[in-house]
Amino acid sequence: MSTTLSAPPLGLLLGDIVRRHRPQKKEGTVPGNIPFLATVPFDRFGIAVATTSGEVFSSGDANVPFSIQSISKVFTLAMALQGSRSARLWSRVLREPSGTAFNSLVQLEAEHGIPRNPFINAGALVVTDHLMEETPDAATQLLQFLTKQAGAEEGTASHGPSIDEAAAAGELAGSSRNLALAHFLKDFGNLTQPAESVVENYVRQCSIMMSCVQLAKAGLFLANDGQGTSGRVLSPSEAKRIGSIMLTCGMYDAAGEFAYRVGLPGKSGVGGGILVIVPGQCAICVWSPRLDAKGNSLAGTAALADLSDRTGWSVF
Ligand code: GLU
């Protein structure tokens, strides 16, 4: 893969990306089931790039914390693959694109409680259950993992990643569908912990607040053969595999369209964030809250397509 970083340099290029892509009017939607997300101003836009050589470039609202939502699923999967029980995990969840909505019940019923992949909600609930078998408060374990990978300083918790417990409580109150998925999994024998506990823990993971800069740094191990900002997270093979699942399953039911437009593995969240990796080079996080019909950030996707075209960053 070649990088055609012609002028302007990356810092200036990101500034230009923000000028071009920061929304000027309120297009797109926010999810109806998470009240907190409706309170975020529509014109927020940030972007950050953390490079494998240790540099961080950013522009716009790149230091403003936002709700990471389903981007959390990449990191819980990484944590699950760190343990010695990963073979067991892969007997409980597949690695195929779902071709259905991320919170669909129909497919889970038809496929006897084995979720298609770890990035749809049913699959992420299984990953959370897997983590909770060893660590009941998997959300706090995830928070500690992210804080370490983001390089947030000890003792300055207010500036590091945090769980927005009020946002989590608001989402939990409207989590009938996730509870239904968890009860389906339980009924098929694919959940060991109580369904309510797994959903509560999962919703708290989704309610972690982080900035683009923190997420780009936290995701760097995925672009760097498993080597994180503070030590090895995964083997090169496991890091490659997570990247493959991001490419095929990371963008809800629009993975094909995203691969066409951006050409990079990514994971999206309904908080409007997208984490993307350029293997061997960098991790990128973009955030803009308004979503397209498939649940991906409208301005964020457009910005990544533009950045990929202008840098040559692509796996193709
Ligand atoms: N907490 C959200 C849910 O489970 C996450 C959705 C997402 O970002 O894909 O509905």
mmCIF file of C-alpha atoms and ligand atoms in Angstrom:
data_model
loop_
_atom_site.group_PDB
_atom_site.id
_atom_site.type_symbol
_atom_site.label_atom_id
_atom_site.label_comp_id
_atom_site.label_asym_id
_atom_site.label_seq_id
_atom_site.Cartn_x
_atom_site.Cartn_y
_atom_site.Cartn_z
ATOM 1 C CA MET A 1 0.000 0.000 0.000
ATOM 2 C CA SER A 2 1.391 3.398 -0.864
ATOM 3 C CA THR A 3 0.703 6.691 0.834
ATOM 4 C CA THR A 4 0.476 9.653 -1.483
ATOM 5 C CA LEU A 5 0.705 12.336 1.139
ATOM 6 C CA SER A 6 1.273 15.139 -1.288
ATOM 7 C CA ALA A 7 0.749 18.712 -0.097
ATOM 8 C CA PRO A 8 -0.957 19.757 2.083
ATOM 9 C CA PRO A 9 0.561 17.939 5.064
ATOM 10 C CA LEU A 10 -1.745 15.862 7.225
ATOM 11 C CA GLY A 11 -2.504 18.534 9.848
ATOM 12 C CA LEU A 12 -3.566 21.013 7.166
ATOM 13 C CA LEU A 13 -5.438 18.328 5.257
ATOM 14 C CA LEU A 14 -7.517 17.474 8.343
ATOM 15 C CA GLY A 15 -8.311 21.175 8.800
ATOM 16 C CA ASP A 16 -9.545 21.254 5.216
ATOM 17 C CA ILE A 17 -11.603 18.082 5.768
ATOM 18 C CA VAL A 18 -13.328 19.777 8.724
ATOM 19 C CA ARG A 19 -14.056 22.919 6.677
ATOM 20 C CA ARG A 20 -15.527 20.864 3.841
ATOM 21 C CA HIS A 21 -17.529 18.338 5.842
ATOM 22 C CA ARG A 22 -18.759 20.007 9.047
ATOM 23 C CA PRO A 23 -22.567 19.975 8.569
ATOM 24 C CA GLN A 24 -24.114 23.328 7.781
ATOM 25 C CA LYS A 25 -27.676 22.140 8.163
ATOM 26 C CA LYS A 26 -29.559 19.479 10.075
ATOM 27 C CA GLU A 27 -29.631 16.525 7.691
ATOM 28 C CA GLY A 28 -29.968 12.855 8.657
ATOM 29 C CA THR A 29 -31.322 11.402 11.872
ATOM 30 C CA VAL A 30 -30.415 10.337 15.397
ATOM 31 C CA PRO A 31 -31.682 7.081 16.958
ATOM 32 C CA GLY A 32 -35.027 7.334 18.729
ATOM 33 C CA ASN A 33 -34.229 4.813 21.473
ATOM 34 C CA ILE A 34 -31.321 6.699 23.067
ATOM 35 C CA PRO A 35 -32.577 10.047 24.449
ATOM 36 C CA PHE A 36 -29.092 11.420 25.168
ATOM 37 C CA LEU A 37 -28.095 11.334 21.484
ATOM 38 C CA ALA A 38 -30.893 13.762 20.550
ATOM 39 C CA THR A 39 -29.267 16.451 22.727
ATOM 40 C CA VAL A 40 -25.972 16.640 20.787
ATOM 41 C CA PRO A 41 -25.645 19.694 18.451
ATOM 42 C CA PHE A 42 -25.948 18.640 14.808
ATOM 43 C CA ASP A 43 -22.882 20.580 13.651
ATOM 44 C CA ARG A 44 -20.298 18.818 15.799
ATOM 45 C CA PHE A 45 -17.494 17.422 13.646
ATOM 46 C CA GLY A 46 -14.090 16.109 14.688
ATOM 47 C CA ILE A 47 -11.366 13.980 13.166
ATOM 48 C CA ALA A 48 -8.133 12.494 14.539
ATOM 49 C CA VAL A 49 -5.373 10.337 13.078
ATOM 50 C CA ALA A 50 -2.979 8.352 15.309
ATOM 51 C CA THR A 51 -0.005 7.020 13.355
ATOM 52 C CA THR A 52 2.045 3.884 13.952
ATOM 53 C CA SER A 53 5.073 6.178 14.275
ATOM 54 C CA GLY A 54 3.502 7.731 17.386
ATOM 55 C CA GLU A 55 2.163 11.012 16.041
ATOM 56 C CA VAL A 56 -1.399 12.297 16.495
ATOM 57 C CA PHE A 57 -3.028 14.804 14.151
ATOM 58 C CA SER A 58 -6.499 16.219 14.690
ATOM 59 C CA SER A 59 -8.914 18.960 13.749
ATOM 60 C CA GLY A 60 -12.379 20.297 14.615
ATOM 61 C CA ASP A 61 -14.114 18.882 17.706
ATOM 62 C CA ALA A 62 -11.519 16.122 18.023
ATOM 63 C CA ASN A 63 -11.171 16.533 21.784
ATOM 64 C CA VAL A 64 -14.902 16.631 22.556
ATOM 65 C CA PRO A 65 -16.118 13.386 24.191
ATOM 66 C CA PHE A 66 -19.008 11.623 22.459
ATOM 67 C CA SER A 67 -20.933 8.395 23.027
ATOM 68 C CA ILE A 68 -18.927 5.573 21.431
ATOM 69 C CA GLN A 69 -21.946 3.239 21.174
ATOM 70 C CA SER A 70 -21.157 0.278 18.892
ATOM 71 C CA ILE A 71 -17.501 1.205 18.430
ATOM 72 C CA SER A 72 -17.226 -0.453 21.859
ATOM 73 C CA LYS A 73 -17.865 -3.784 20.127
ATOM 74 C CA VAL A 74 -14.411 -3.742 18.489
ATOM 75 C CA PHE A 75 -12.742 -3.403 21.857
ATOM 76 C CA THR A 76 -14.842 -5.974 23.716
ATOM 77 C CA LEU A 77 -14.033 -8.428 20.928
ATOM 78 C CA ALA A 78 -10.322 -7.616 21.316
ATOM 79 C CA MET A 79 -10.587 -8.209 25.067
ATOM 80 C CA ALA A 80 -12.381 -11.516 24.512
ATOM 81 C CA LEU A 81 -9.676 -12.655 22.076
ATOM 82 C CA GLN A 82 -6.967 -11.832 24.609
ATOM 83 C CA GLY A 83 -8.124 -14.643 26.866
ATOM 84 C CA SER A 84 -7.455 -18.343 26.547
ATOM 85 C CA ARG A 85 -11.170 -19.033 25.962
ATOM 86 C CA SER A 86 -11.413 -17.484 22.475
ATOM 87 C CA ALA A 87 -12.102 -20.846 20.759
ATOM 88 C CA ARG A 88 -15.205 -21.147 22.923
ATOM 89 C CA LEU A 89 -16.307 -17.656 21.854
ATOM 90 C CA TRP A 90 -16.082 -18.623 18.186
ATOM 91 C CA SER A 91 -18.401 -21.569 18.815
ATOM 92 C CA ARG A 92 -21.038 -19.083 20.004
ATOM 93 C CA VAL A 93 -20.828 -16.376 17.328
ATOM 94 C CA LEU A 94 -20.070 -16.456 13.587
ATOM 95 C CA ARG A 95 -18.029 -14.127 11.383
ATOM 96 C CA GLU A 96 -20.357 -13.455 8.476
ATOM 97 C CA PRO A 97 -22.043 -10.194 7.463
ATOM 98 C CA SER A 98 -25.649 -10.280 8.602
ATOM 99 C CA GLY A 99 -27.387 -8.504 5.725
ATOM 100 C CA THR A 100 -30.040 -7.444 8.234
ATOM 101 C CA ALA A 101 -30.441 -4.599 10.723
ATOM 102 C CA PHE A 102 -27.956 -4.610 13.604
ATOM 103 C CA ASN A 103 -30.688 -5.279 16.155
ATOM 104 C CA SER A 104 -32.738 -7.762 14.104
ATOM 105 C CA LEU A 105 -34.556 -10.537 15.945
ATOM 106 C CA VAL A 106 -35.658 -12.491 12.894
ATOM 107 C CA GLN A 107 -32.248 -13.825 11.875
ATOM 108 C CA LEU A 108 -31.389 -14.889 15.414
ATOM 109 C CA GLU A 109 -34.570 -16.925 15.624
ATOM 110 C CA ALA A 110 -34.023 -18.514 12.203
ATOM 111 C CA GLU A 111 -30.385 -19.364 12.987
ATOM 112 C CA HIS A 112 -31.048 -20.952 16.376
ATOM 113 C CA GLY A 113 -29.491 -18.328 18.588
ATOM 114 C CA ILE A 114 -26.046 -18.157 16.953
ATOM 115 C CA PRO A 115 -25.449 -14.509 15.929
ATOM 116 C CA ARG A 116 -23.909 -13.854 12.526
ATOM 117 C CA ASN A 117 -21.042 -11.753 13.872
ATOM 118 C CA PRO A 118 -19.763 -9.969 17.004
ATOM 119 C CA PHE A 119 -20.672 -6.502 15.697
ATOM 120 C CA ILE A 120 -24.433 -6.903 15.509
ATOM 121 C CA ASN A 121 -26.172 -6.481 18.851
ATOM 122 C CA ALA A 122 -26.887 -10.175 19.392
ATOM 123 C CA GLY A 123 -23.225 -11.016 18.770
ATOM 124 C CA ALA A 124 -22.022 -8.238 21.043
ATOM 125 C CA LEU A 125 -24.318 -9.500 23.804
ATOM 126 C CA VAL A 126 -22.640 -12.909 23.493
ATOM 127 C CA VAL A 127 -19.195 -11.262 23.696
ATOM 128 C CA THR A 128 -20.297 -9.346 26.809
ATOM 129 C CA ASP A 129 -21.633 -12.558 28.340
ATOM 130 C CA HIS A 130 -18.294 -14.241 27.565
ATOM 131 C CA LEU A 131 -16.403 -11.430 29.335
ATOM 132 C CA MET A 132 -18.810 -11.404 32.287
ATOM 133 C CA GLU A 133 -18.124 -15.099 32.921
ATOM 134 C CA GLU A 134 -14.720 -13.979 34.255
ATOM 135 C CA THR A 135 -15.327 -10.320 35.123
ATOM 136 C CA PRO A 136 -18.899 -9.488 36.152
ATOM 137 C CA ASP A 137 -18.382 -5.740 35.576
ATOM 138 C CA ALA A 138 -17.148 -6.057 32.002
ATOM 139 C CA ALA A 139 -18.048 -2.419 31.281
ATOM 140 C CA THR A 140 -15.581 -1.151 33.889
ATOM 141 C CA GLN A 141 -12.987 -3.606 32.540
ATOM 142 C CA LEU A 142 -13.569 -2.136 29.070
ATOM 143 C CA LEU A 143 -13.250 1.396 30.449
ATOM 144 C CA GLN A 144 -9.884 0.515 32.007
ATOM 145 C CA PHE A 145 -8.712 -1.084 28.754
ATOM 146 C CA LEU A 146 -9.708 2.005 26.753
ATOM 147 C CA THR A 147 -8.177 4.407 29.278
ATOM 148 C CA LYS A 148 -4.880 2.546 29.047
ATOM 149 C CA GLN A 149 -4.891 2.327 25.261
ATOM 150 C CA ALA A 150 -5.916 5.979 24.882
ATOM 151 C CA GLY A 151 -2.924 6.938 27.002
ATOM 152 C CA ALA A 152 -5.118 8.893 29.407
ATOM 153 C CA GLU A 153 -3.153 9.800 32.505
ATOM 154 C CA GLU A 154 -3.776 8.117 35.818
ATOM 155 C CA GLY A 155 -5.421 10.427 38.321
ATOM 156 C CA THR A 156 -6.947 12.708 35.705
ATOM 157 C CA ALA A 157 -10.072 10.654 35.279
ATOM 158 C CA SER A 158 -12.148 13.666 34.290
ATOM 159 C CA HIS A 159 -10.119 13.932 31.086
ATOM 160 C CA GLY A 160 -10.033 10.217 30.309
ATOM 161 C CA PRO A 161 -12.809 7.972 28.976
ATOM 162 C CA SER A 162 -15.820 7.694 31.292
ATOM 163 C CA ILE A 163 -19.165 5.905 31.418
ATOM 164 C CA ASP A 164 -22.109 8.312 31.141
ATOM 165 C CA GLU A 165 -24.304 6.474 33.656
ATOM 166 C CA ALA A 166 -27.274 8.825 33.101
ATOM 167 C CA ALA A 167 -27.180 8.190 29.338
ATOM 168 C CA ALA A 168 -26.942 4.460 30.018
ATOM 169 C CA ALA A 169 -29.971 4.577 32.334
ATOM 170 C CA GLY A 170 -31.905 6.499 29.658
ATOM 171 C CA GLU A 171 -31.054 3.911 27.025
ATOM 172 C CA LEU A 172 -31.757 1.003 29.360
ATOM 173 C CA ALA A 173 -35.274 2.284 29.899
ATOM 174 C CA GLY A 174 -35.879 1.820 26.147
ATOM 175 C CA SER A 175 -33.957 -1.429 25.672
ATOM 176 C CA SER A 176 -36.868 -3.776 24.994
ATOM 177 C CA ARG A 177 -35.335 -4.964 21.745
ATOM 178 C CA ASN A 178 -31.906 -5.704 23.217
ATOM 179 C CA LEU A 179 -33.624 -7.496 26.099
ATOM 180 C CA ALA A 180 -35.596 -9.525 23.585
ATOM 181 C CA LEU A 181 -32.344 -10.480 21.820
ATOM 182 C CA ALA A 182 -30.781 -11.467 25.147
ATOM 183 C CA HIS A 183 -33.782 -13.594 26.099
ATOM 184 C CA PHE A 184 -33.685 -15.301 22.689
ATOM 185 C CA LEU A 185 -29.991 -16.071 23.225
ATOM 186 C CA LYS A 186 -30.766 -17.410 26.683
ATOM 187 C CA ASP A 187 -33.561 -19.575 25.338
ATOM 188 C CA PHE A 188 -31.197 -21.078 22.766
ATOM 189 C CA GLY A 189 -28.620 -21.768 25.507
ATOM 190 C CA ASN A 190 -26.205 -19.122 24.190
ATOM 191 C CA LEU A 191 -26.129 -16.869 27.274
ATOM 192 C CA THR A 192 -24.723 -17.977 30.620
ATOM 193 C CA GLN A 193 -25.427 -14.812 32.657
ATOM 194 C CA PRO A 194 -28.896 -13.375 33.397
ATOM 195 C CA ALA A 195 -30.283 -11.600 30.311
ATOM 196 C CA GLU A 196 -30.995 -8.367 32.227
ATOM 197 C CA SER A 197 -27.433 -8.162 33.606
ATOM 198 C CA VAL A 198 -25.887 -8.706 30.176
ATOM 199 C CA VAL A 199 -28.019 -5.976 28.578
ATOM 200 C CA GLU A 200 -27.311 -3.532 31.407
ATOM 201 C CA ASN A 201 -23.590 -4.152 31.106
ATOM 202 C CA TYR A 202 -23.698 -3.879 27.312
ATOM 203 C CA VAL A 203 -25.582 -0.564 27.452
ATOM 204 C CA ARG A 204 -23.002 0.839 29.890
ATOM 205 C CA GLN A 205 -20.219 -0.167 27.474
ATOM 206 C CA CYS A 206 -22.022 1.684 24.686
ATOM 207 C CA SER A 207 -22.377 4.759 26.915
ATOM 208 C CA ILE A 208 -18.627 5.280 27.279
ATOM 209 C CA MET A 209 -17.673 8.836 26.345
ATOM 210 C CA MET A 210 -14.441 9.354 24.408
ATOM 211 C CA SER A 211 -13.018 11.901 21.987
ATOM 212 C CA CYS A 212 -11.783 11.258 18.447
ATOM 213 C CA VAL A 213 -8.192 11.663 19.650
ATOM 214 C CA GLN A 214 -8.690 9.097 22.416
ATOM 215 C CA LEU A 215 -10.437 6.600 20.126
ATOM 216 C CA ALA A 216 -7.819 6.891 17.385
ATOM 217 C CA LYS A 217 -5.096 6.212 19.952
ATOM 218 C CA ALA A 218 -7.071 3.370 21.546
ATOM 219 C CA GLY A 219 -7.622 1.728 18.143
ATOM 220 C CA LEU A 220 -4.036 2.034 17.004
ATOM 221 C CA PHE A 221 -3.190 -1.575 17.931
ATOM 222 C CA LEU A 222 -5.538 -2.707 15.156
ATOM 223 C CA ALA A 223 -3.426 -0.869 12.580
ATOM 224 C CA ASN A 224 -0.154 -1.828 14.212
ATOM 225 C CA ASP A 225 -0.101 -5.647 14.190
ATOM 226 C CA GLY A 226 -1.675 -5.797 17.645
ATOM 227 C CA GLN A 227 0.863 -3.470 19.271
ATOM 228 C CA GLY A 228 -0.913 -0.760 21.295
ATOM 229 C CA THR A 229 0.202 2.596 22.663
ATOM 230 C CA SER A 230 1.232 0.877 25.905
ATOM 231 C CA GLY A 231 2.275 -2.654 25.001
ATOM 232 C CA ARG A 232 1.033 -5.604 23.015
ATOM 233 C CA VAL A 233 -2.753 -6.092 22.952
ATOM 234 C CA LEU A 234 -3.131 -8.963 20.474
ATOM 235 C CA SER A 235 -1.002 -11.118 18.214
ATOM 236 C CA PRO A 236 -0.595 -9.835 14.628
ATOM 237 C CA SER A 237 -2.945 -12.631 13.449
ATOM 238 C CA GLU A 238 -5.719 -11.688 15.876
ATOM 239 C CA ALA A 239 -5.386 -8.000 14.993
ATOM 240 C CA LYS A 240 -5.657 -8.898 11.300
ATOM 241 C CA ARG A 241 -8.770 -10.931 11.981
ATOM 242 C CA ILE A 242 -10.505 -8.088 13.806
ATOM 243 C CA GLY A 243 -9.676 -5.830 10.841
ATOM 244 C CA SER A 244 -11.265 -8.400 8.518
ATOM 245 C CA ILE A 245 -14.444 -8.478 10.584
ATOM 246 C CA MET A 246 -14.510 -4.665 10.594
ATOM 247 C CA LEU A 247 -14.292 -4.648 6.801
ATOM 248 C CA THR A 248 -17.094 -7.150 6.309
ATOM 249 C CA CYS A 249 -19.355 -6.411 9.296
ATOM 250 C CA GLY A 250 -18.374 -3.052 10.792
ATOM 251 C CA MET A 251 -20.754 -0.640 9.105
ATOM 252 C CA TYR A 252 -24.172 -2.151 9.827
ATOM 253 C CA ASP A 253 -25.948 -3.162 6.654
ATOM 254 C CA ALA A 254 -23.777 -0.847 4.549
ATOM 255 C CA ALA A 255 -20.395 -2.605 4.711
ATOM 256 C CA GLY A 256 -20.329 -3.004 0.922
ATOM 257 C CA GLU A 257 -21.126 0.641 0.284
ATOM 258 C CA PHE A 258 -18.527 1.771 2.830
ATOM 259 C CA ALA A 259 -15.872 -0.516 1.311
ATOM 260 C CA TYR A 260 -16.726 0.977 -2.095
ATOM 261 C CA ARG A 261 -16.524 4.574 -0.936
ATOM 262 C CA VAL A 262 -13.730 4.416 1.669
ATOM 263 C CA GLY A 263 -11.894 1.121 1.072
ATOM 264 C CA LEU A 264 -10.849 0.663 4.690
ATOM 265 C CA PRO A 265 -11.947 -1.514 7.651
ATOM 266 C CA GLY A 266 -14.181 0.518 9.963
ATOM 267 C CA LYS A 267 -16.570 0.317 12.881
ATOM 268 C CA SER A 268 -19.408 2.694 13.285
ATOM 269 C CA GLY A 269 -21.577 3.686 16.245
ATOM 270 C CA VAL A 270 -24.963 5.372 16.369
ATOM 271 C CA GLY A 271 -23.357 8.170 18.392
ATOM 272 C CA GLY A 272 -21.954 9.281 15.014
ATOM 273 C CA GLY A 273 -18.409 8.034 15.479
ATOM 274 C CA ILE A 274 -16.486 5.869 13.004
ATOM 275 C CA LEU A 275 -13.154 4.206 13.789
ATOM 276 C CA VAL A 276 -11.153 3.242 10.709
ATOM 277 C CA ILE A 277 -7.797 1.539 10.366
ATOM 278 C CA VAL A 278 -5.138 1.862 7.699
ATOM 279 C CA PRO A 279 -3.046 -1.285 8.298
ATOM 280 C CA GLY A 280 0.583 -0.476 9.059
ATOM 281 C CA GLN A 281 -0.045 3.253 9.029
ATOM 282 C CA CYS A 282 -2.677 4.737 11.292
ATOM 283 C CA ALA A 283 -6.025 4.612 13.057
ATOM 284 C CA ILE A 284 -8.540 7.331 12.214
ATOM 285 C CA CYS A 285 -11.583 8.420 14.186
ATOM 286 C CA VAL A 286 -14.180 10.779 12.778
ATOM 287 C CA TRP A 287 -17.303 12.005 14.576
ATOM 288 C CA SER A 288 -20.394 13.824 13.411
ATOM 289 C CA PRO A 289 -23.698 12.929 15.115
ATOM 290 C CA ARG A 290 -26.294 12.867 12.343
ATOM 291 C CA LEU A 291 -26.776 9.455 10.684
ATOM 292 C CA ASP A 292 -27.786 8.094 7.292
ATOM 293 C CA ALA A 293 -30.589 5.562 6.802
ATOM 294 C CA LYS A 294 -28.263 2.656 7.681
ATOM 295 C CA GLY A 295 -27.081 4.237 10.957
ATOM 296 C CA ASN A 296 -23.665 5.494 9.841
ATOM 297 C CA SER A 297 -22.485 9.083 10.298
ATOM 298 C CA LEU A 298 -23.457 11.021 7.182
ATOM 299 C CA ALA A 299 -20.702 13.634 7.303
ATOM 300 C CA GLY A 300 -18.233 11.177 8.837
ATOM 301 C CA THR A 301 -18.553 8.726 5.947
ATOM 302 C CA ALA A 302 -18.235 11.513 3.374
ATOM 303 C CA ALA A 303 -15.144 12.852 5.151
ATOM 304 C CA LEU A 304 -13.469 9.427 5.210
ATOM 305 C CA ALA A 305 -14.183 8.893 1.510
ATOM 306 C CA ASP A 306 -12.594 12.291 0.818
ATOM 307 C CA LEU A 307 -9.588 11.587 3.077
ATOM 308 C CA SER A 308 -9.016 8.181 1.488
ATOM 309 C CA ASP A 309 -9.134 9.662 -2.011
ATOM 310 C CA ARG A 310 -6.763 12.488 -1.120
ATOM 311 C CA THR A 311 -4.181 10.359 0.752
ATOM 312 C CA GLY A 312 -4.404 7.108 -1.206
ATOM 313 C CA TRP A 313 -5.090 5.303 2.084
ATOM 314 C CA SER A 314 -6.933 2.106 1.243
ATOM 315 C CA VAL A 315 -6.513 -1.648 1.591
ATOM 316 C CA PHE A 316 -7.273 -1.993 -2.129
HETATM 317 N N1 GLU B 1 -26.459 0.976 22.321
HETATM 318 C C1 GLU B 1 -26.945 0.893 20.977
HETATM 319 C C2 GLU B 1 -27.943 -0.238 20.823
HETATM 320 O O1 GLU B 1 -27.708 -1.291 21.310
HETATM 321 C C3 GLU B 1 -25.777 0.715 20.066
HETATM 322 C C4 GLU B 1 -26.197 0.773 18.667
HETATM 323 C C5 GLU B 1 -25.062 1.057 17.734
HETATM 324 O O2 GLU B 1 -24.251 1.954 17.935
HETATM 325 O O3 GLU B 1 -25.023 0.334 16.745
HETATM 326 O O4 GLU B 1 -28.984 -0.093 20.228
#
